[in-house]
């Protein structure tokens, strides 16, 4: 059995559009980690029409956070599954102080605390174009961009041939709300994790491969 201290248990922090999902997918490909994205989990629930999905949709479409108690319960359940033993990347959680404290308590119970928190810094003025141009494959979940990462054929995923979609919360009004919410509720987590001594700041205002190189170096 691998020693729990050697495993990567990484939180990705950063504003909407900073590239958390893009980098998580690159790390998964290279290191075979588990990618736990609360945004993806919620979108699956919305698509399935579950009670959680119906409750979450009204918050998500308006660019607001889903209430802490719903998210914390969903993540606790996920971290209780056996496949987490190989190490994981948490993308999109925590996003508030109560979520960060709940995560610490859950991990203390499991006897496997966070190994790293990586913060992706990108100037706010560059994020709107990233989000409004993002397209996501409905088949395999690959993340594309109309300008920064275009597919060979517009609207069709290069990886699986699936249809590309625009997320409901990538409309400009929702993007602006998400940025406001990030500044008010999520940015304070930088101080929280700085205090824990596990925060690595990554320059994410460069092409994805450069961000990935900086991220991998920070995780060593
Ligand atoms: P979520 O899905 O987590 O959205 P987010 O945090 O706003 O992050 P994004 O997925 O928008 O951006 P990203 O940083 O992953 O960027 P990406 O790699 O895609 O959450 C959605 C909603 O769910 C929330 O608003 C909330 O309602 C709810 N929710 C989720 N978690 C919650 C929680 N914990 N508590 C409460 N509510 C919660 O990249 C963006 C685009 O840029 C792509 O097109 C990509 O190709 C391009 N790109 C990526 N990197 C680069 C680069 N280096 N250079 C140029 N372009 C790039």
PDB file of C-alpha atoms and ligand atoms in Angstrom:
ATOM      1  CA  UNK A   1       0.000   0.000   0.000  1.00  0.00           C
ATOM      2  CA  UNK A   2       1.264   3.524  -0.820  1.00  0.00           C
ATOM      3  CA  UNK A   3       1.977   5.782   2.141  1.00  0.00           C
ATOM      4  CA  UNK A   4      -0.824   8.423   2.383  1.00  0.00           C
ATOM      5  CA  UNK A   5       1.854  11.097   2.984  1.00  0.00           C
ATOM      6  CA  UNK A   6       3.302  10.568  -0.513  1.00  0.00           C
ATOM      7  CA  UNK A   7       0.023  11.026  -2.350  1.00  0.00           C
ATOM      8  CA  UNK A   8      -1.082  14.195  -4.021  1.00  0.00           C
ATOM      9  CA  UNK A   9      -4.180  15.710  -2.434  1.00  0.00           C
ATOM     10  CA  UNK A  10      -4.381  18.967  -4.265  1.00  0.00           C
ATOM     11  CA  UNK A  11      -6.840  21.855  -4.230  1.00  0.00           C
ATOM     12  CA  UNK A  12      -6.938  24.129  -7.292  1.00  0.00           C
ATOM     13  CA  UNK A  13      -7.927  27.676  -6.441  1.00  0.00           C
ATOM     14  CA  UNK A  14      -8.498  30.529  -8.837  1.00  0.00           C
ATOM     15  CA  UNK A  15     -11.123  32.775 -10.382  1.00  0.00           C
ATOM     16  CA  UNK A  16     -13.655  31.485 -12.927  1.00  0.00           C
ATOM     17  CA  UNK A  17     -11.819  30.822 -16.185  1.00  0.00           C
ATOM     18  CA  UNK A  18      -8.328  30.725 -14.655  1.00  0.00           C
ATOM     19  CA  UNK A  19      -7.751  27.274 -16.196  1.00  0.00           C
ATOM     20  CA  UNK A  20      -8.402  24.945 -13.244  1.00  0.00           C
ATOM     21  CA  UNK A  21     -10.318  22.381 -15.302  1.00  0.00           C
ATOM     22  CA  UNK A  22      -7.803  22.528 -18.163  1.00  0.00           C
ATOM     23  CA  UNK A  23      -4.830  21.931 -15.866  1.00  0.00           C
ATOM     24  CA  UNK A  24      -6.640  19.245 -13.843  1.00  0.00           C
ATOM     25  CA  UNK A  25      -7.255  17.260 -17.043  1.00  0.00           C
ATOM     26  CA  UNK A  26      -3.562  17.576 -18.001  1.00  0.00           C
ATOM     27  CA  UNK A  27      -2.480  16.345 -14.539  1.00  0.00           C
ATOM     28  CA  UNK A  28      -4.909  13.430 -14.694  1.00  0.00           C
ATOM     29  CA  UNK A  29      -3.470  12.369 -18.066  1.00  0.00           C
ATOM     30  CA  UNK A  30       0.103  12.577 -16.762  1.00  0.00           C
ATOM     31  CA  UNK A  31      -0.302  11.229 -13.237  1.00  0.00           C
ATOM     32  CA  UNK A  32      -3.515   9.177 -13.242  1.00  0.00           C
ATOM     33  CA  UNK A  33      -5.048  11.109 -10.342  1.00  0.00           C
ATOM     34  CA  UNK A  34      -8.728  11.395  -9.619  1.00  0.00           C
ATOM     35  CA  UNK A  35     -10.293  14.690 -10.769  1.00  0.00           C
ATOM     36  CA  UNK A  36     -13.096  15.797  -8.459  1.00  0.00           C
ATOM     37  CA  UNK A  37     -14.761  18.863  -9.952  1.00  0.00           C
ATOM     38  CA  UNK A  38     -17.747  20.170  -7.995  1.00  0.00           C
ATOM     39  CA  UNK A  39     -18.904  22.147 -11.063  1.00  0.00           C
ATOM     40  CA  UNK A  40     -18.908  18.951 -13.188  1.00  0.00           C
ATOM     41  CA  UNK A  41     -20.646  16.974 -10.425  1.00  0.00           C
ATOM     42  CA  UNK A  42     -23.366  19.623 -10.156  1.00  0.00           C
ATOM     43  CA  UNK A  43     -23.817  19.824 -13.942  1.00  0.00           C
ATOM     44  CA  UNK A  44     -24.304  16.017 -13.993  1.00  0.00           C
ATOM     45  CA  UNK A  45     -26.973  16.358 -11.307  1.00  0.00           C
ATOM     46  CA  UNK A  46     -28.688  19.138 -13.270  1.00  0.00           C
ATOM     47  CA  UNK A  47     -28.679  16.993 -16.410  1.00  0.00           C
ATOM     48  CA  UNK A  48     -30.048  14.000 -14.488  1.00  0.00           C
ATOM     49  CA  UNK A  49     -32.820  16.184 -13.023  1.00  0.00           C
ATOM     50  CA  UNK A  50     -32.106  15.012  -9.460  1.00  0.00           C
ATOM     51  CA  UNK A  51     -33.348  16.963  -6.407  1.00  0.00           C
ATOM     52  CA  UNK A  52     -29.842  18.354  -5.913  1.00  0.00           C
ATOM     53  CA  UNK A  53     -29.655  19.289  -9.601  1.00  0.00           C
ATOM     54  CA  UNK A  54     -32.988  21.127  -9.516  1.00  0.00           C
ATOM     55  CA  UNK A  55     -31.929  23.064  -6.400  1.00  0.00           C
ATOM     56  CA  UNK A  56     -28.441  23.835  -7.757  1.00  0.00           C
ATOM     57  CA  UNK A  57     -29.509  25.015 -11.226  1.00  0.00           C
ATOM     58  CA  UNK A  58     -31.145  28.251 -10.064  1.00  0.00           C
ATOM     59  CA  UNK A  59     -27.908  29.307  -8.323  1.00  0.00           C
ATOM     60  CA  UNK A  60     -25.544  28.157 -11.071  1.00  0.00           C
ATOM     61  CA  UNK A  61     -27.344  29.814 -13.993  1.00  0.00           C
ATOM     62  CA  UNK A  62     -27.266  33.149 -12.163  1.00  0.00           C
ATOM     63  CA  UNK A  63     -23.545  32.812 -11.359  1.00  0.00           C
ATOM     64  CA  UNK A  64     -24.163  32.410  -7.606  1.00  0.00           C
ATOM     65  CA  UNK A  65     -22.716  29.784  -5.284  1.00  0.00           C
ATOM     66  CA  UNK A  66     -24.781  26.751  -4.400  1.00  0.00           C
ATOM     67  CA  UNK A  67     -25.426  26.771  -0.601  1.00  0.00           C
ATOM     68  CA  UNK A  68     -22.583  25.417   1.526  1.00  0.00           C
ATOM     69  CA  UNK A  69     -24.578  22.636   3.176  1.00  0.00           C
ATOM     70  CA  UNK A  70     -25.497  21.047  -0.180  1.00  0.00           C
ATOM     71  CA  UNK A  71     -21.948  21.205  -1.541  1.00  0.00           C
ATOM     72  CA  UNK A  72     -20.238  20.058   1.652  1.00  0.00           C
ATOM     73  CA  UNK A  73     -22.516  17.004   1.868  1.00  0.00           C
ATOM     74  CA  UNK A  74     -21.826  16.156  -1.797  1.00  0.00           C
ATOM     75  CA  UNK A  75     -18.032  16.411  -1.385  1.00  0.00           C
ATOM     76  CA  UNK A  76     -17.970  14.475   1.901  1.00  0.00           C
ATOM     77  CA  UNK A  77     -19.808  11.646   0.208  1.00  0.00           C
ATOM     78  CA  UNK A  78     -17.345  11.690  -2.713  1.00  0.00           C
ATOM     79  CA  UNK A  79     -14.256  11.718  -0.477  1.00  0.00           C
ATOM     80  CA  UNK A  80     -15.637   8.712   1.399  1.00  0.00           C
ATOM     81  CA  UNK A  81     -15.365   6.472  -1.675  1.00  0.00           C
ATOM     82  CA  UNK A  82     -12.477   3.977  -1.911  1.00  0.00           C
ATOM     83  CA  UNK A  83     -11.040   5.308  -5.214  1.00  0.00           C
ATOM     84  CA  UNK A  84      -9.731   8.446  -3.426  1.00  0.00           C
ATOM     85  CA  UNK A  85      -6.882   6.328  -2.043  1.00  0.00           C
ATOM     86  CA  UNK A  86      -4.782   6.975  -5.185  1.00  0.00           C
ATOM     87  CA  UNK A  87      -4.686  10.744  -4.644  1.00  0.00           C
ATOM     88  CA  UNK A  88      -6.920  13.456  -6.042  1.00  0.00           C
ATOM     89  CA  UNK A  89      -7.377  16.975  -7.376  1.00  0.00           C
ATOM     90  CA  UNK A  90     -10.229  19.046  -5.976  1.00  0.00           C
ATOM     91  CA  UNK A  91     -11.323  21.585  -8.589  1.00  0.00           C
ATOM     92  CA  UNK A  92     -13.926  24.185  -7.539  1.00  0.00           C
ATOM     93  CA  UNK A  93     -14.002  23.251  -3.861  1.00  0.00           C
ATOM     94  CA  UNK A  94     -13.598  24.796  -1.348  1.00  0.00           C
ATOM     95  CA  UNK A  95     -14.982  28.167  -2.371  1.00  0.00           C
ATOM     96  CA  UNK A  96     -15.966  29.658   0.980  1.00  0.00           C
ATOM     97  CA  UNK A  97     -14.412  29.674   4.433  1.00  0.00           C
ATOM     98  CA  UNK A  98     -17.033  27.276   5.874  1.00  0.00           C
ATOM     99  CA  UNK A  99     -16.270  24.869   2.976  1.00  0.00           C
ATOM    100  CA  UNK A 100     -12.514  25.073   3.700  1.00  0.00           C
ATOM    101  CA  UNK A 101     -13.077  24.372   7.385  1.00  0.00           C
ATOM    102  CA  UNK A 102     -15.425  21.474   6.611  1.00  0.00           C
ATOM    103  CA  UNK A 103     -12.818  20.022   4.232  1.00  0.00           C
ATOM    104  CA  UNK A 104     -10.127  20.195   6.917  1.00  0.00           C
ATOM    105  CA  UNK A 105     -12.415  18.369   9.338  1.00  0.00           C
ATOM    106  CA  UNK A 106     -13.326  15.665   6.808  1.00  0.00           C
ATOM    107  CA  UNK A 107      -9.678  15.089   5.893  1.00  0.00           C
ATOM    108  CA  UNK A 108      -8.650  14.980   9.558  1.00  0.00           C
ATOM    109  CA  UNK A 109     -11.250  12.221  10.083  1.00  0.00           C
ATOM    110  CA  UNK A 110      -9.877  10.347   7.060  1.00  0.00           C
ATOM    111  CA  UNK A 111      -6.302  10.804   8.328  1.00  0.00           C
ATOM    112  CA  UNK A 112      -5.057  12.313   5.041  1.00  0.00           C
ATOM    113  CA  UNK A 113      -4.727  16.117   4.958  1.00  0.00           C
ATOM    114  CA  UNK A 114      -4.132  18.341   1.929  1.00  0.00           C
ATOM    115  CA  UNK A 115      -0.664  18.108   0.409  1.00  0.00           C
ATOM    116  CA  UNK A 116      -0.871  21.260  -1.789  1.00  0.00           C
ATOM    117  CA  UNK A 117      -3.080  24.186  -2.743  1.00  0.00           C
ATOM    118  CA  UNK A 118      -2.273  25.778  -6.102  1.00  0.00           C
ATOM    119  CA  UNK A 119      -3.598  29.250  -6.866  1.00  0.00           C
ATOM    120  CA  UNK A 120      -3.888  30.227 -10.543  1.00  0.00           C
ATOM    121  CA  UNK A 121      -3.421  33.962 -10.936  1.00  0.00           C
ATOM    122  CA  UNK A 122      -4.791  35.655 -14.102  1.00  0.00           C
ATOM    123  CA  UNK A 123      -5.648  39.369 -14.398  1.00  0.00           C
ATOM    124  CA  UNK A 124      -9.417  39.772 -14.241  1.00  0.00           C
ATOM    125  CA  UNK A 125      -9.601  41.595 -17.597  1.00  0.00           C
ATOM    126  CA  UNK A 126      -8.314  38.468 -19.401  1.00  0.00           C
ATOM    127  CA  UNK A 127     -10.879  36.117 -17.875  1.00  0.00           C
ATOM    128  CA  UNK A 128     -14.041  37.315 -19.641  1.00  0.00           C
ATOM    129  CA  UNK A 129     -12.703  36.342 -23.083  1.00  0.00           C
ATOM    130  CA  UNK A 130     -11.657  32.924 -21.771  1.00  0.00           C
ATOM    131  CA  UNK A 131     -15.157  32.213 -20.437  1.00  0.00           C
ATOM    132  CA  UNK A 132     -17.326  33.640 -23.202  1.00  0.00           C
ATOM    133  CA  UNK A 133     -15.236  31.749 -25.812  1.00  0.00           C
ATOM    134  CA  UNK A 134     -15.175  28.437 -23.924  1.00  0.00           C
ATOM    135  CA  UNK A 135     -16.863  25.418 -25.496  1.00  0.00           C
ATOM    136  CA  UNK A 136     -17.144  22.047 -23.741  1.00  0.00           C
ATOM    137  CA  UNK A 137     -17.658  18.669 -25.381  1.00  0.00           C
ATOM    138  CA  UNK A 138     -21.009  17.100 -24.481  1.00  0.00           C
ATOM    139  CA  UNK A 139     -19.473  13.663 -25.109  1.00  0.00           C
ATOM    140  CA  UNK A 140     -16.084  13.459 -23.356  1.00  0.00           C
ATOM    141  CA  UNK A 141     -16.008  16.740 -21.413  1.00  0.00           C
ATOM    142  CA  UNK A 142     -12.907  18.099 -23.221  1.00  0.00           C
ATOM    143  CA  UNK A 143     -12.497  21.869 -22.817  1.00  0.00           C
ATOM    144  CA  UNK A 144     -11.960  23.979 -25.971  1.00  0.00           C
ATOM    145  CA  UNK A 145     -11.898  27.664 -26.808  1.00  0.00           C
ATOM    146  CA  UNK A 146     -13.042  29.432 -29.968  1.00  0.00           C
ATOM    147  CA  UNK A 147      -9.753  31.397 -30.162  1.00  0.00           C
ATOM    148  CA  UNK A 148      -7.236  30.006 -27.662  1.00  0.00           C
ATOM    149  CA  UNK A 149      -7.891  26.290 -28.284  1.00  0.00           C
ATOM    150  CA  UNK A 150     -10.015  25.867 -31.386  1.00  0.00           C
ATOM    151  CA  UNK A 151     -11.148  22.499 -32.755  1.00  0.00           C
ATOM    152  CA  UNK A 152     -10.348  21.511 -36.360  1.00  0.00           C
ATOM    153  CA  UNK A 153     -14.062  21.689 -37.261  1.00  0.00           C
ATOM    154  CA  UNK A 154     -16.101  24.338 -35.491  1.00  0.00           C
ATOM    155  CA  UNK A 155     -18.583  22.838 -33.025  1.00  0.00           C
ATOM    156  CA  UNK A 156     -17.111  19.307 -33.155  1.00  0.00           C
ATOM    157  CA  UNK A 157     -14.757  17.831 -30.539  1.00  0.00           C
ATOM    158  CA  UNK A 158     -11.344  16.786 -31.933  1.00  0.00           C
ATOM    159  CA  UNK A 159     -11.049  14.085 -29.269  1.00  0.00           C
ATOM    160  CA  UNK A 160     -14.332  12.174 -29.623  1.00  0.00           C
ATOM    161  CA  UNK A 161     -16.373  13.852 -32.393  1.00  0.00           C
ATOM    162  CA  UNK A 162     -18.980  14.968 -29.841  1.00  0.00           C
ATOM    163  CA  UNK A 163     -20.978  18.181 -30.096  1.00  0.00           C
ATOM    164  CA  UNK A 164     -19.522  21.268 -28.394  1.00  0.00           C
ATOM    165  CA  UNK A 165     -21.733  23.256 -26.059  1.00  0.00           C
ATOM    166  CA  UNK A 166     -21.588  26.597 -24.315  1.00  0.00           C
ATOM    167  CA  UNK A 167     -22.217  26.524 -20.559  1.00  0.00           C
ATOM    168  CA  UNK A 168     -25.312  28.450 -19.421  1.00  0.00           C
ATOM    169  CA  UNK A 169     -23.188  30.380 -16.909  1.00  0.00           C
ATOM    170  CA  UNK A 170     -20.687  31.543 -19.546  1.00  0.00           C
ATOM    171  CA  UNK A 171     -23.034  34.300 -20.735  1.00  0.00           C
ATOM    172  CA  UNK A 172     -21.556  37.715 -19.993  1.00  0.00           C
ATOM    173  CA  UNK A 173     -24.003  38.688 -17.182  1.00  0.00           C
ATOM    174  CA  UNK A 174     -23.418  35.403 -15.345  1.00  0.00           C
ATOM    175  CA  UNK A 175     -19.646  35.717 -15.877  1.00  0.00           C
ATOM    176  CA  UNK A 176     -19.644  39.155 -14.221  1.00  0.00           C
ATOM    177  CA  UNK A 177     -21.652  37.829 -11.265  1.00  0.00           C
ATOM    178  CA  UNK A 178     -19.279  34.850 -10.880  1.00  0.00           C
ATOM    179  CA  UNK A 179     -16.306  37.219 -10.770  1.00  0.00           C
ATOM    180  CA  UNK A 180     -17.982  39.313  -8.054  1.00  0.00           C
ATOM    181  CA  UNK A 181     -18.801  36.206  -6.037  1.00  0.00           C
ATOM    182  CA  UNK A 182     -15.229  34.951  -6.401  1.00  0.00           C
ATOM    183  CA  UNK A 183     -13.786  38.229  -5.075  1.00  0.00           C
ATOM    184  CA  UNK A 184     -16.168  38.384  -2.114  1.00  0.00           C
ATOM    185  CA  UNK A 185     -16.315  34.733  -1.040  1.00  0.00           C
ATOM    186  CA  UNK A 186     -13.443  32.712  -2.509  1.00  0.00           C
ATOM    187  CA  UNK A 187     -10.444  35.092  -2.672  1.00  0.00           C
ATOM    188  CA  UNK A 188     -10.233  35.181   1.186  1.00  0.00           C
ATOM    189  CA  UNK A 189      -9.198  31.509   1.048  1.00  0.00           C
ATOM    190  CA  UNK A 190      -5.761  32.624  -0.163  1.00  0.00           C
ATOM    191  CA  UNK A 191      -5.003  33.973   3.319  1.00  0.00           C
ATOM    192  CA  UNK A 192      -6.474  30.865   4.890  1.00  0.00           C
ATOM    193  CA  UNK A 193      -4.159  28.518   2.958  1.00  0.00           C
ATOM    194  CA  UNK A 194      -1.189  30.867   3.214  1.00  0.00           C
ATOM    195  CA  UNK A 195      -1.642  30.445   6.960  1.00  0.00           C
ATOM    196  CA  UNK A 196      -1.506  26.655   6.501  1.00  0.00           C
ATOM    197  CA  UNK A 197       1.841  26.995   4.660  1.00  0.00           C
ATOM    198  CA  UNK A 198       0.710  24.902   1.650  1.00  0.00           C
ATOM    199  CA  UNK A 199      -0.127  27.593  -0.918  1.00  0.00           C
ATOM    200  CA  UNK A 200       1.749  27.721  -4.250  1.00  0.00           C
ATOM    201  CA  UNK A 201       1.062  30.694  -6.519  1.00  0.00           C
ATOM    202  CA  UNK A 202       1.166  29.869 -10.242  1.00  0.00           C
ATOM    203  CA  UNK A 203       1.332  32.407 -13.070  1.00  0.00           C
ATOM    204  CA  UNK A 204      -1.645  31.213 -15.123  1.00  0.00           C
ATOM    205  CA  UNK A 205      -1.530  34.157 -17.550  1.00  0.00           C
ATOM    206  CA  UNK A 206       0.524  32.225 -20.096  1.00  0.00           C
ATOM    207  CA  UNK A 207      -0.209  29.381 -22.546  1.00  0.00           C
ATOM    208  CA  UNK A 208      -1.545  26.145 -20.960  1.00  0.00           C
ATOM    209  CA  UNK A 209       1.723  24.199 -21.372  1.00  0.00           C
ATOM    210  CA  UNK A 210       3.661  26.922 -19.513  1.00  0.00           C
ATOM    211  CA  UNK A 211       1.094  26.876 -16.705  1.00  0.00           C
ATOM    212  CA  UNK A 212       1.402  23.092 -16.529  1.00  0.00           C
ATOM    213  CA  UNK A 213       5.211  23.230 -16.271  1.00  0.00           C
ATOM    214  CA  UNK A 214       4.944  25.760 -13.422  1.00  0.00           C
ATOM    215  CA  UNK A 215       2.300  23.652 -11.685  1.00  0.00           C
ATOM    216  CA  UNK A 216       4.280  20.414 -11.868  1.00  0.00           C
ATOM    217  CA  UNK A 217       7.377  22.239 -10.550  1.00  0.00           C
ATOM    218  CA  UNK A 218       5.348  23.602  -7.624  1.00  0.00           C
ATOM    219  CA  UNK A 219       4.099  20.125  -6.741  1.00  0.00           C
ATOM    220  CA  UNK A 220       7.575  18.607  -6.423  1.00  0.00           C
TER     221      UNK A 220
HETATM  222  P1  LIG B   1     -17.223  25.573 -11.875  1.00  0.00           P
HETATM  223  O1  LIG B   1     -17.572  24.651 -12.952  1.00  0.00           O
HETATM  224  O2  LIG B   1     -16.298  25.136 -10.794  1.00  0.00           O
HETATM  225  O3  LIG B   1     -16.743  26.932 -12.529  1.00  0.00           O
HETATM  226  P2  LIG B   1     -15.558  27.963 -12.169  1.00  0.00           P
HETATM  227  O4  LIG B   1     -14.808  27.787 -10.897  1.00  0.00           O
HETATM  228  O5  LIG B   1     -16.235  29.258 -12.319  1.00  0.00           O
HETATM  229  O6  LIG B   1     -14.467  27.612 -13.098  1.00  0.00           O
HETATM  230  P3  LIG B   1     -14.581  27.384 -14.589  1.00  0.00           P
HETATM  231  O7  LIG B   1     -14.942  25.967 -14.871  1.00  0.00           O
HETATM  232  O8  LIG B   1     -15.504  28.421 -15.208  1.00  0.00           O
HETATM  233  O9  LIG B   1     -13.136  27.780 -15.087  1.00  0.00           O
HETATM  234  P4  LIG B   1     -11.756  26.990 -15.019  1.00  0.00           P
HETATM  235  O10 LIG B   1     -10.847  27.718 -14.092  1.00  0.00           O
HETATM  236  O11 LIG B   1     -11.955  25.523 -14.785  1.00  0.00           O
HETATM  237  O12 LIG B   1     -11.247  27.270 -16.493  1.00  0.00           O
HETATM  238  P5  LIG B   1     -11.127  26.293 -17.778  1.00  0.00           P
HETATM  239  O13 LIG B   1      -9.986  25.365 -17.604  1.00  0.00           O
HETATM  240  O14 LIG B   1     -12.464  25.702 -18.135  1.00  0.00           O
HETATM  241  O15 LIG B   1     -18.546  26.063 -11.108  1.00  0.00           O
HETATM  242  C1  LIG B   1     -19.708  26.426 -11.822  1.00  0.00           C
HETATM  243  C2  LIG B   1     -20.812  26.792 -10.830  1.00  0.00           C
HETATM  244  O16 LIG B   1     -21.127  25.647 -10.003  1.00  0.00           O
HETATM  245  C3  LIG B   1     -20.475  27.898  -9.812  1.00  0.00           C
HETATM  246  O17 LIG B   1     -20.698  29.189 -10.338  1.00  0.00           O
HETATM  247  C4  LIG B   1     -21.440  27.559  -8.672  1.00  0.00           C
HETATM  248  O18 LIG B   1     -22.758  27.961  -8.961  1.00  0.00           O
HETATM  249  C5  LIG B   1     -21.411  26.038  -8.649  1.00  0.00           C
HETATM  250  N1  LIG B   1     -20.369  25.510  -7.765  1.00  0.00           N
HETATM  251  C6  LIG B   1     -19.309  24.702  -8.126  1.00  0.00           C
HETATM  252  N2  LIG B   1     -18.555  24.430  -7.041  1.00  0.00           N
HETATM  253  C7  LIG B   1     -19.146  25.061  -5.986  1.00  0.00           C
HETATM  254  C8  LIG B   1     -18.805  25.183  -4.617  1.00  0.00           C
HETATM  255  N3  LIG B   1     -17.715  24.618  -4.107  1.00  0.00           N
HETATM  256  N4  LIG B   1     -19.627  25.919  -3.821  1.00  0.00           N
HETATM  257  C9  LIG B   1     -20.740  26.495  -4.306  1.00  0.00           C
HETATM  258  N5  LIG B   1     -21.105  26.435  -5.606  1.00  0.00           N
HETATM  259  C10 LIG B   1     -20.313  25.733  -6.443  1.00  0.00           C
HETATM  260  O19 LIG B   1     -10.708  27.383 -18.875  1.00  0.00           O
HETATM  261  C11 LIG B   1     -11.605  28.381 -19.303  1.00  0.00           C
HETATM  262  C12 LIG B   1     -11.402  28.648 -20.818  1.00  0.00           C
HETATM  263  O20 LIG B   1     -10.101  29.227 -21.001  1.00  0.00           O
HETATM  264  C13 LIG B   1     -11.413  27.371 -21.675  1.00  0.00           C
HETATM  265  O21 LIG B   1     -12.039  27.640 -22.899  1.00  0.00           O
HETATM  266  C14 LIG B   1      -9.924  27.038 -21.904  1.00  0.00           C
HETATM  267  O22 LIG B   1      -9.701  26.397 -23.153  1.00  0.00           O
HETATM  268  C15 LIG B   1      -9.293  28.411 -21.860  1.00  0.00           C
HETATM  269  N6  LIG B   1      -7.961  28.365 -21.231  1.00  0.00           N
HETATM  270  C16 LIG B   1      -7.561  27.573 -20.183  1.00  0.00           C
HETATM  271  N7  LIG B   1      -6.272  27.819 -19.874  1.00  0.00           N
HETATM  272  C17 LIG B   1      -5.863  28.802 -20.737  1.00  0.00           C
HETATM  273  C18 LIG B   1      -4.626  29.486 -20.909  1.00  0.00           C
HETATM  274  N8  LIG B   1      -3.563  29.220 -20.128  1.00  0.00           N
HETATM  275  N9  LIG B   1      -4.549  30.429 -21.887  1.00  0.00           N
HETATM  276  C19 LIG B   1      -5.630  30.692 -22.684  1.00  0.00           C
HETATM  277  N10 LIG B   1      -6.826  30.069 -22.575  1.00  0.00           N
HETATM  278  C20 LIG B   1      -6.946  29.137 -21.606  1.00  0.00           C
END
